[in-house]
Coordinates of C-alpha atoms in Angstrom, one line a residue:
M1 CA 26.3 8.1 8.0
R2 CA 26.2 11.6 8.8
A3 CA 22.9 13.1 9.7
R4 CA 22.4 15.1 6.6
E5 CA 23.2 11.9 4.5
F6 CA 20.5 9.9 6.6
V7 CA 17.9 12.5 6.0
L8 CA 18.4 12.9 2.3
S9 CA 18.3 8.9 2.2
E10 CA 15.1 8.5 4.4
D11 CA 13.9 11.5 1.7
A12 CA 15.0 9.4 -1.3
V13 CA 12.8 6.1 0.4
K14 CA 9.9 8.2 1.1
D15 CA 9.9 9.6 -2.7
L16 CA 10.3 5.9 -3.7
E17 CA 7.1 5.1 -1.6
K18 CA 4.8 7.9 -3.2
D19 CA 5.9 6.7 -6.7
L20 CA 5.1 3.2 -6.1
A21 CA 1.5 4.2 -5.4
N22 CA 0.4 3.4 -9.0
P23 CA 3.6 1.2 -11.0
T24 CA 2.6 -0.4 -14.2
S25 CA 5.5 -2.7 -14.3
Y26 CA 8.9 -3.7 -13.1
D27 CA 10.3 -1.7 -16.0
A28 CA 8.3 1.4 -14.2
I29 CA 9.8 0.7 -10.7
D30 CA 13.2 0.2 -12.2
H31 CA 12.8 3.7 -13.7
M32 CA 11.6 5.2 -10.6
M33 CA 14.3 4.1 -8.8
Q34 CA 16.9 5.2 -11.2
S35 CA 15.3 8.7 -11.4
I36 CA 15.3 9.2 -7.7
A37 CA 18.5 7.9 -7.1
R38 CA 19.9 10.0 -9.5
D39 CA 18.1 13.2 -7.7
Y40 CA 19.8 11.8 -4.2
N41 CA 23.2 11.2 -6.0
I42 CA 23.1 7.8 -4.9
T43 CA 23.0 4.5 -6.8
G44 CA 20.1 2.2 -7.8
K45 CA 21.6 -0.1 -5.4
Q46 CA 21.9 2.3 -2.5
L47 CA 18.3 3.3 -2.7
H48 CA 17.2 -0.5 -2.9
D49 CA 19.1 -1.3 -0.1
L50 CA 17.7 1.5 2.0
F51 CA 14.3 0.5 0.9
V52 CA 14.6 -3.1 2.0
A53 CA 16.6 -2.0 5.3
K54 CA 13.2 0.3 6.3
H55 CA 10.4 -2.3 4.9
G56 CA 12.3 -5.7 5.1
V57 CA 11.2 -6.4 1.5
I58 CA 12.0 -5.5 -2.0
P59 CA 10.1 -2.3 -3.8
D60 CA 8.1 -4.5 -6.3
K61 CA 7.0 -7.0 -3.4
W62 CA 6.1 -4.4 -0.9
T63 CA 3.9 -2.8 -3.8
R64 CA 2.2 -6.2 -4.5
Q65 CA 1.4 -6.2 -0.5
Q66 CA 0.0 -2.5 -0.6
L67 CA -2.1 -3.4 -3.4
R68 CA -3.4 -6.6 -1.9
E69 CA -4.4 -4.5 1.1
L70 CA -6.8 -2.5 -0.8
Q71 CA -9.0 -5.4 -1.5
F72 CA -11.2 -7.0 0.9
L73 CA -12.7 -10.5 -0.4
G74 CA -12.3 -9.1 -3.7
S75 CA -14.0 -5.7 -3.1
Q76 CA -11.7 -2.7 -4.0
C77 CA -11.1 -0.5 -1.1
T78 CA -10.3 3.1 -0.9
K79 CA -8.4 3.5 2.1
D80 CA -7.5 0.7 4.5
C81 CA -10.5 -1.6 4.0
S82 CA -11.5 -1.0 7.7
G83 CA -15.2 0.0 6.6
H84 CA -15.5 -3.3 4.5
R85 CA -14.1 -5.1 7.6
A86 CA -16.9 -3.7 10.1
G87 CA -19.6 -4.2 7.7
Y88 CA -18.7 -7.8 7.5
A89 CA -18.4 -8.4 11.1
W90 CA -21.5 -6.3 11.8
S91 CA -23.4 -8.4 9.4
G92 CA -22.0 -11.8 10.7
Q93 CA -23.3 -10.7 14.0
R94 CA -26.9 -10.0 12.8
S95 CA -27.3 -13.2 10.5
G96 CA -26.3 -11.6 7.3
R97 CA -28.6 -8.3 7.8
V98 CA -27.6 -5.5 5.3
P99 CA -27.4 -2.0 7.1
N100 CA -28.7 1.2 5.3
S101 CA -25.5 3.2 6.3
W102 CA -24.2 6.4 5.1
S103 CA -20.9 4.3 4.6
A104 CA -20.4 2.4 1.2
S105 CA -17.8 0.5 2.3
F106 CA -19.6 -0.4 5.4
N107 CA -22.6 -2.0 3.3
K108 CA -20.2 -3.4 0.9
G109 CA -18.8 -5.2 3.9
A110 CA -22.2 -6.3 4.7
W111 CA -23.4 -7.5 1.7
L112 CA -20.2 -9.5 1.3
Q113 CA -21.1 -11.3 4.4
R114 CA -24.8 -11.6 3.5
N115 CA -23.7 -13.2 0.3
G116 CA -21.2 -15.8 1.7
Y117 CA -18.1 -14.5 0.7

């Protein structure tokens, strides 16, 4: 693959990653993929294969993994759940104490620890 084709292919996968942030159904994912493939003058299968080559999983499974990562013990996270994890660990080291932190996610993690989640 020539350098220009590689860059366009990488851009197509990046566009798909962005669009997969809020899919509503399998049909929505398929529509996104077909639209992006058209924009980059490649087939849907080529886009699919490029995505799998980069991530090791198909787009709908990747999306499910991303959504699962945005929860910590059933509590919604806004970014990467690191605040929830830190608060949970902090509270666990302090017999379930709940802090009065400026971080809502840290406090939520501590609350989850204290309440036995």
